[in-house]
Tab-separated table of C-alpha atoms and ligand atoms in Angstrom:
chain	number	residue	atom	x	y	z
A	131	MET	CA	-15.120	6.852	-6.110
A	132	LYS	CA	-18.721	5.953	-7.100
A	133	ASN	CA	-18.686	3.345	-9.559
A	134	LYS	CA	-14.908	3.194	-9.915
A	135	THR	CA	-13.227	-0.133	-9.406
A	136	VAL	CA	-10.188	-0.226	-7.017
A	137	ILE	CA	-7.872	-3.122	-6.171
A	138	VAL	CA	-6.314	-2.892	-2.732
A	139	THR	CA	-3.646	-5.419	-1.857
A	140	GLY	CA	-3.111	-6.377	1.721
A	141	SER	CA	-6.710	-5.316	2.543
A	142	THR	CA	-7.575	-7.856	5.323
A	143	SER	CA	-6.354	-5.649	8.129
A	144	GLY	CA	-4.581	-2.230	8.865
A	145	MET	CA	-4.225	0.631	6.501
A	146	GLY	CA	-5.450	-1.657	3.458
A	147	LYS	CA	-8.675	-2.461	5.163
A	148	TYR	CA	-9.421	1.190	6.194
A	149	MET	CA	-8.563	2.442	2.614
A	150	ALA	CA	-11.060	-0.332	1.164
A	151	GLU	CA	-13.688	0.569	3.656
A	152	ARG	CA	-13.344	4.310	2.794
A	153	PHE	CA	-13.628	3.566	-1.006
A	154	ALA	CA	-16.533	1.132	-0.665
A	155	SER	CA	-18.280	3.729	1.622
A	156	GLU	CA	-18.324	6.202	-1.388
A	157	GLY	CA	-19.720	3.545	-3.730
A	158	ALA	CA	-16.688	2.161	-5.362
A	159	ASN	CA	-16.190	-1.390	-6.504
A	160	VAL	CA	-13.586	-2.694	-4.232
A	161	VAL	CA	-11.234	-5.798	-4.823
A	162	LEU	CA	-9.934	-7.121	-1.409
A	163	ILE	CA	-6.731	-8.826	-1.810
A	164	GLY	CA	-4.994	-11.025	0.889
A	165	ARG	CA	-3.341	-14.418	1.179
A	166	ASN	CA	-5.865	-16.194	3.412
A	167	GLU	CA	-9.417	-16.981	2.333
A	168	GLU	CA	-10.873	-16.815	5.921
A	169	ARG	CA	-9.310	-13.527	6.683
A	170	LEU	CA	-10.641	-12.132	3.400
A	171	ALA	CA	-14.183	-13.345	4.190
A	172	ALA	CA	-13.981	-11.752	7.537
A	173	ALA	CA	-12.818	-8.418	6.183
A	174	LYS	CA	-15.443	-8.339	3.522
A	175	ASN	CA	-18.052	-9.205	6.212
A	176	ASP	CA	-16.770	-6.168	8.292
A	177	LEU	CA	-17.085	-3.690	5.481
A	178	GLU	CA	-20.596	-4.736	4.194
A	179	SER	CA	-22.315	-2.490	6.874
A	180	THR	CA	-20.736	0.718	5.738
A	181	SER	CA	-20.377	-0.114	2.009
A	182	THR	CA	-22.570	1.646	-0.543
A	183	GLY	CA	-20.411	-0.004	-3.342
A	184	ASN	CA	-19.450	-3.615	-3.975
A	185	LEU	CA	-16.892	-5.904	-2.328
A	186	PHE	CA	-15.232	-8.826	-4.218
A	187	THR	CA	-12.407	-10.950	-2.571
A	188	VAL	CA	-9.398	-12.688	-4.592
A	189	VAL	CA	-7.064	-14.905	-2.707
A	190	THR	CA	-3.616	-13.629	-3.980
A	191	ASP	CA	-0.018	-13.917	-2.914
A	192	VAL	CA	1.480	-10.784	-4.569
A	193	ARG	CA	4.874	-12.585	-4.634
A	194	LYS	CA	3.655	-14.974	-7.152
A	195	PRO	CA	3.271	-13.394	-10.725
A	196	GLU	CA	0.738	-16.143	-11.763
A	197	ASP	CA	-1.473	-15.498	-8.652
A	198	VAL	CA	-1.248	-11.662	-9.707
A	199	GLU	CA	-2.237	-12.288	-13.363
A	200	ARG	CA	-5.222	-14.396	-12.316
A	201	MET	CA	-6.343	-11.877	-9.880
A	202	VAL	CA	-6.403	-9.068	-12.321
A	203	LYS	CA	-8.126	-11.218	-14.957
A	204	GLN	CA	-10.827	-12.125	-12.078
A	205	SER	CA	-11.187	-8.512	-11.135
A	206	VAL	CA	-11.913	-7.393	-14.707
A	207	ASP	CA	-14.278	-10.366	-15.341
A	208	HIS	CA	-16.238	-9.489	-12.117
A	209	TYR	CA	-16.473	-5.793	-12.441
A	210	GLY	CA	-15.822	-5.226	-16.165
A	211	ARG	CA	-13.101	-2.627	-15.521
A	212	ILE	CA	-10.194	-1.426	-13.212
A	213	ASP	CA	-9.625	2.146	-12.472
A	214	TYR	CA	-7.281	2.101	-9.593
A	215	LEU	CA	-4.602	0.039	-7.708
A	216	VAL	CA	-3.216	0.537	-4.357
A	217	ASN	CA	-0.094	-1.433	-3.582
A	218	ASN	CA	-0.407	-1.756	0.125
A	219	ALA	CA	0.637	-5.274	0.872
A	220	ALA	CA	3.784	-5.411	2.910
A	221	GLY	CA	5.844	-7.644	5.226
A	222	ASN	CA	8.149	-6.377	7.940
A	223	PHE	CA	9.853	-7.500	11.174
A	224	ILE	CA	12.546	-5.947	13.321
A	225	ALA	CA	15.893	-7.610	12.822
A	226	PRO	CA	19.485	-6.289	13.071
A	227	ALA	CA	21.201	-6.417	9.540
A	228	GLU	CA	23.903	-8.773	10.520
A	229	GLU	CA	21.407	-11.307	11.955
A	230	LEU	CA	18.787	-11.204	9.095
A	231	SER	CA	18.533	-14.519	7.237
A	232	VAL	CA	18.868	-14.585	3.445
A	233	ASN	CA	15.377	-15.993	3.291
A	234	GLY	CA	14.108	-13.081	5.824
A	235	TRP	CA	15.636	-10.670	3.285
A	236	ASN	CA	14.285	-12.204	0.185
A	237	THR	CA	10.850	-12.663	1.790
A	238	VAL	CA	10.233	-8.862	2.456
A	239	ILE	CA	11.986	-7.795	-0.947
A	240	ASP	CA	9.690	-10.264	-2.631
A	241	ILE	CA	6.467	-8.983	-0.920
A	242	VAL	CA	7.142	-5.284	-0.954
A	243	LEU	CA	9.272	-4.469	-4.056
A	244	ASN	CA	8.491	-7.638	-6.338
A	245	GLY	CA	4.868	-7.649	-5.268
A	246	THR	CA	4.352	-3.997	-6.149
A	247	PHE	CA	6.034	-4.510	-9.535
A	248	TYR	CA	4.048	-7.599	-10.424
A	249	CYS	CA	0.618	-5.813	-9.506
A	250	SER	CA	1.799	-2.601	-11.276
A	251	ARG	CA	2.798	-4.431	-14.321
A	252	GLU	CA	-0.379	-6.525	-14.746
A	253	VAL	CA	-2.862	-3.659	-14.135
A	254	GLY	CA	-0.769	-1.389	-16.209
A	255	LYS	CA	-0.755	-3.811	-19.154
A	256	TYR	CA	-4.507	-4.076	-18.879
A	257	TRP	CA	-5.019	-0.042	-18.746
A	258	ILE	CA	-2.599	0.205	-21.674
A	259	ASP	CA	-4.453	-2.484	-23.737
A	260	ASN	CA	-7.672	-0.747	-22.985
A	261	GLY	CA	-6.821	2.842	-23.327
A	262	ILE	CA	-7.531	3.492	-19.569
A	263	LYS	CA	-5.821	6.381	-17.739
A	264	GLY	CA	-5.588	4.544	-14.466
A	265	SER	CA	-3.950	5.572	-11.318
A	266	ILE	CA	-1.746	3.711	-8.765
A	267	ILE	CA	-0.863	4.492	-5.175
A	268	ASN	CA	2.258	2.821	-3.581
A	269	MET	CA	2.486	2.712	0.103
A	270	VAL	CA	6.087	3.533	1.227
A	271	ALA	CA	7.654	4.871	4.424
A	272	THR	CA	9.894	7.805	5.160
A	273	TYR	CA	12.817	5.412	5.455
A	274	ALA	CA	12.362	4.976	1.739
A	275	TRP	CA	14.692	8.067	1.524
A	276	ASN	CA	16.083	8.042	5.151
A	277	ALA	CA	17.674	5.194	7.094
A	278	GLY	CA	15.518	2.311	8.213
A	279	ALA	CA	17.778	1.053	11.123
A	280	GLY	CA	16.562	-2.356	12.153
A	281	VAL	CA	14.336	-2.977	9.134
A	282	ILE	CA	17.098	-2.854	6.275
A	283	HIS	CA	14.918	-5.233	4.118
A	284	SER	CA	11.869	-3.088	4.306
A	285	SER	CA	13.811	0.152	4.056
A	286	ALA	CA	15.713	-1.213	0.975
A	287	ALA	CA	12.537	-2.470	-0.563
A	288	LYS	CA	10.494	0.787	-0.043
A	289	ALA	CA	13.254	2.753	-1.523
A	290	GLY	CA	12.956	0.543	-4.550
A	291	VAL	CA	9.207	1.075	-4.679
A	292	LEU	CA	9.797	4.796	-4.470
A	293	ASN	CA	12.018	4.776	-7.499
A	294	LEU	CA	9.495	2.461	-9.270
A	295	THR	CA	6.707	5.032	-8.441
A	296	ARG	CA	8.691	7.917	-9.959
A	297	THR	CA	9.982	5.711	-13.056
A	298	LEU	CA	6.431	4.584	-13.902
A	299	ALA	CA	5.037	8.082	-13.257
A	300	VAL	CA	7.352	9.228	-16.128
A	301	GLU	CA	7.250	6.197	-18.394
A	302	TRP	CA	3.419	5.504	-18.315
A	303	GLY	CA	2.476	9.127	-17.608
A	304	THR	CA	4.085	10.125	-20.790
A	305	LYS	CA	2.746	7.351	-23.037
A	306	TYR	CA	-0.507	6.645	-21.549
A	307	GLY	CA	-1.642	9.404	-19.034
A	308	ILE	CA	-1.526	6.853	-16.102
A	309	ARG	CA	-0.646	8.606	-12.780
A	310	VAL	CA	1.636	6.872	-10.204
A	311	ASN	CA	2.170	8.360	-6.826
A	312	ALA	CA	3.271	7.130	-3.240
A	313	ILE	CA	1.971	7.894	0.286
A	314	ALA	CA	4.597	7.716	3.170
A	315	PRO	CA	2.808	7.119	6.341
A	316	GLY	CA	4.488	7.669	9.647
A	317	PRO	CA	3.419	5.726	12.660
A	318	ILE	CA	-0.241	4.972	12.204
A	319	GLU	CA	-2.438	3.415	15.049
A	320	ARG	CA	-4.403	0.191	14.531
A	321	THR	CA	-1.952	-1.307	11.792
A	322	GLY	CA	0.286	-4.093	11.525
A	323	GLY	CA	3.197	-1.861	11.447
A	324	ALA	CA	2.464	-0.283	14.759
A	325	ASP	CA	1.604	-3.506	16.441
A	326	LYS	CA	4.947	-5.005	15.204
A	327	LEU	CA	7.374	-2.107	15.578
A	328	PHE	CA	5.963	-0.547	18.714
A	329	GLU	CA	5.471	-3.555	20.883
A	330	SER	CA	6.470	-2.293	24.304
A	331	GLU	CA	4.859	0.918	25.923
A	332	LYS	CA	8.267	2.268	26.028
A	333	ALA	CA	8.769	1.963	22.329
A	334	ALA	CA	5.256	3.524	21.701
A	335	LYS	CA	6.082	6.471	23.921
A	336	ARG	CA	9.396	6.904	22.388
A	337	THR	CA	7.720	7.058	18.959
A	338	ILE	CA	4.979	9.486	20.031
A	339	ASP	CA	7.609	11.816	21.462
A	340	SER	CA	9.486	11.683	18.159
A	341	VAL	CA	6.364	13.102	16.344
A	342	PRO	CA	6.030	16.884	16.564
A	343	LEU	CA	2.303	16.712	16.681
A	344	LYS	CA	2.765	14.094	19.627
A	345	ARG	CA	0.396	11.469	18.420
A	346	LEU	CA	0.151	8.594	16.126
A	347	GLY	CA	-1.657	9.132	12.854
A	348	THR	CA	-4.971	7.297	12.103
A	349	PRO	CA	-5.767	5.012	9.296
A	350	GLU	CA	-8.689	7.244	8.484
A	351	GLU	CA	-6.462	10.011	7.644
A	352	ILE	CA	-4.282	7.741	5.358
A	353	ALA	CA	-7.591	6.673	3.682
A	354	GLY	CA	-8.557	10.311	3.115
A	355	LEU	CA	-5.256	11.117	1.483
A	356	ALA	CA	-5.480	8.038	-0.756
A	357	ASP	CA	-9.048	9.124	-1.649
A	358	PHE	CA	-7.726	12.760	-2.513
A	359	LEU	CA	-4.865	11.268	-4.685
A	360	PHE	CA	-7.398	9.097	-6.915
A	361	SER	CA	-9.601	12.152	-7.314
A	362	GLU	CA	-9.882	14.677	-9.980
A	363	GLN	CA	-8.580	17.308	-7.581
A	364	ALA	CA	-5.104	15.485	-7.817
A	365	ALA	CA	-5.201	15.035	-11.494
A	366	PHE	CA	-1.941	16.882	-11.974
A	367	ILE	CA	-0.079	15.169	-9.106
A	368	ASN	CA	2.058	12.425	-10.750
A	369	GLY	CA	5.312	10.886	-9.367
A	370	GLU	CA	4.886	12.452	-5.913
A	371	VAL	CA	5.296	11.000	-2.638
A	372	ILE	CA	3.056	12.511	0.100
A	373	THR	CA	4.306	12.161	3.791
A	374	MET	CA	1.756	11.832	6.399
A	375	ASP	CA	3.820	11.615	9.546
A	376	GLY	CA	3.046	14.595	11.748
A	377	GLY	CA	6.499	15.992	10.703
A	378	GLN	CA	8.205	12.927	12.371
A	379	TRP	CA	10.888	12.403	9.828
A	380	LEU	CA	12.049	16.049	9.850
A	381	ASN	CA	12.441	15.905	13.640
A	382	LYS	CA	16.329	15.567	13.831
A	383	PHE	CA	16.984	17.766	16.774
A	384	PRO	CA	14.111	17.527	19.136
A	385	PHE	CA	13.902	20.446	21.493
B	1244	LIG	C1	13.728	-12.558	12.260
B	1244	LIG	C2	12.129	-13.337	10.775
B	1244	LIG	C3	11.090	-12.990	11.670
B	1244	LIG	C4	11.531	-12.059	12.940
B	1244	LIG	C5	10.205	-13.944	10.000
B	1244	LIG	N1	11.543	-14.033	9.894
B	1244	LIG	N2	9.883	-13.167	11.148
B	1244	LIG	N3	13.468	-13.298	11.168
B	1244	LIG	N4	12.847	-11.907	13.045
B	1244	LIG	N5	10.520	-11.584	13.587
B	1244	LIG	C6	12.381	-14.873	8.730
B	1244	LIG	C7	11.975	-16.356	9.014
B	1244	LIG	O1	12.626	-16.886	10.049
B	1244	LIG	C8	12.338	-16.882	7.355
B	1244	LIG	O2	13.799	-16.894	7.344
B	1244	LIG	C9	11.818	-15.571	6.671
B	1244	LIG	O3	11.867	-14.437	7.542
B	1244	LIG	C10	10.498	-15.844	6.123
B	1244	LIG	O4	9.588	-16.101	7.164
B	1244	LIG	P1	8.238	-16.865	7.150
B	1244	LIG	O5	7.279	-16.701	8.311
B	1244	LIG	O6	8.339	-18.310	6.429
B	1244	LIG	O7	7.461	-16.038	5.675
B	1244	LIG	P2	5.954	-15.684	5.567
B	1244	LIG	O8	5.136	-16.572	6.164
B	1244	LIG	O9	5.878	-15.484	4.120
B	1244	LIG	O10	5.672	-14.190	6.256
B	1244	LIG	C11	6.183	-13.064	5.766
B	1244	LIG	C12	6.515	-12.185	6.943
B	1244	LIG	C13	5.277	-12.001	7.787
B	1244	LIG	C14	6.988	-10.819	6.330
B	1244	LIG	C15	7.673	-12.760	7.726
B	1244	LIG	O11	5.677	-11.175	8.948
B	1244	LIG	C16	4.071	-11.443	7.133
B	1244	LIG	O12	3.599	-11.953	6.335
B	1244	LIG	N6	3.806	-10.159	7.430
B	1244	LIG	C17	2.741	-9.541	6.651
B	1244	LIG	C18	2.156	-8.424	7.484
B	1244	LIG	C19	3.173	-7.295	7.933
B	1244	LIG	O13	4.344	-7.708	8.249
B	1244	LIG	N7	2.646	-6.055	8.062
B	1244	LIG	C20	3.488	-4.998	8.648
B	1244	LIG	C21	3.870	-4.210	7.500
B	1244	LIG	S1	4.532	-2.681	8.250
B	1244	LIG	P3	14.493	-18.296	7.555
B	1244	LIG	O14	15.969	-18.089	7.251
B	1244	LIG	O15	14.285	-18.607	9.105
B	1244	LIG	O16	13.791	-19.281	6.562
B	1244	LIG	C22	5.571	-1.842	7.153
B	1244	LIG	C23	6.048	-0.555	7.296
B	1244	LIG	C24	5.988	-0.074	8.804
B	1244	LIG	O17	5.762	-2.465	6.185
B	1244	LIG	C25	6.487	1.478	8.850
B	1244	LIG	C26	6.477	1.942	10.381
B	1244	LIG	C27	6.803	3.414	10.364
């Protein structure tokens, strides 16, 4: 990642922050993206001690196309180039489908599906205009192809992001050599998803019991996978989704 520029959306906390930390520790130019200026400043401060690269923050709401356009322009102005994009920003909360408000549905679809499209489109246009064979990683979840009972907004949005991943992999791979892949993490400790979705001890235990490897994943493991997907070793991986969940989603008949 040395001297490569990578934009990580939703990088003030959780997996986004760990991915940013990993890239920066390898000498990358990292663009930290979030909605809140103070949280961005705090994240930058936290990463400075391990970074051998550079850190740049841009306040951006991925739901706003004009914010995304400005963010990409500022990133190019600051670093002179963009090589990689991680669409990590997400919103989620547990709500039975029949109780989910229209605004609740729209909010999550807007962050996860629309935000991923806006960022991919803006960075993709920059790559195409400049002949750069960039690479994108989209963060999904195993319920993108499975059922996401209790999180229908996130589940439907991630399914859309998975299709967007495959569609762009073909469309932009064919014409421009741009690679687009996805990571489907299972339950990962120290993330917003874990904090929100596994609130009680009972819920956490149930989750761990459902994982064949009997533990949560770590954000460092996810960051390592992202690092691999951007690397030359993964140069022939395109349109793929790599699941890192300890085998959880396959565990239909626990014994
Ligand atoms: C029911 C809720 C709700 C809840 C919000 N809403 N939280 N409804 N239960 N717990 C409803 C609100 O009432 C409102 O609808 C609408 O959603 C928008 O809420 P706001 O708070 O106005 O939106 P906003 O401030 O933009 O916040 C967006 C958010 C928030 C998604 C609601 O939680 C957020 O920003 N989260 C970002 C971080 C995050 O969620 N990370 C976890 C990602 S985990 P009404 O109708 O009242 O106006 C993940 C994968 C997990 O994605 C995979 C695990 C295996």
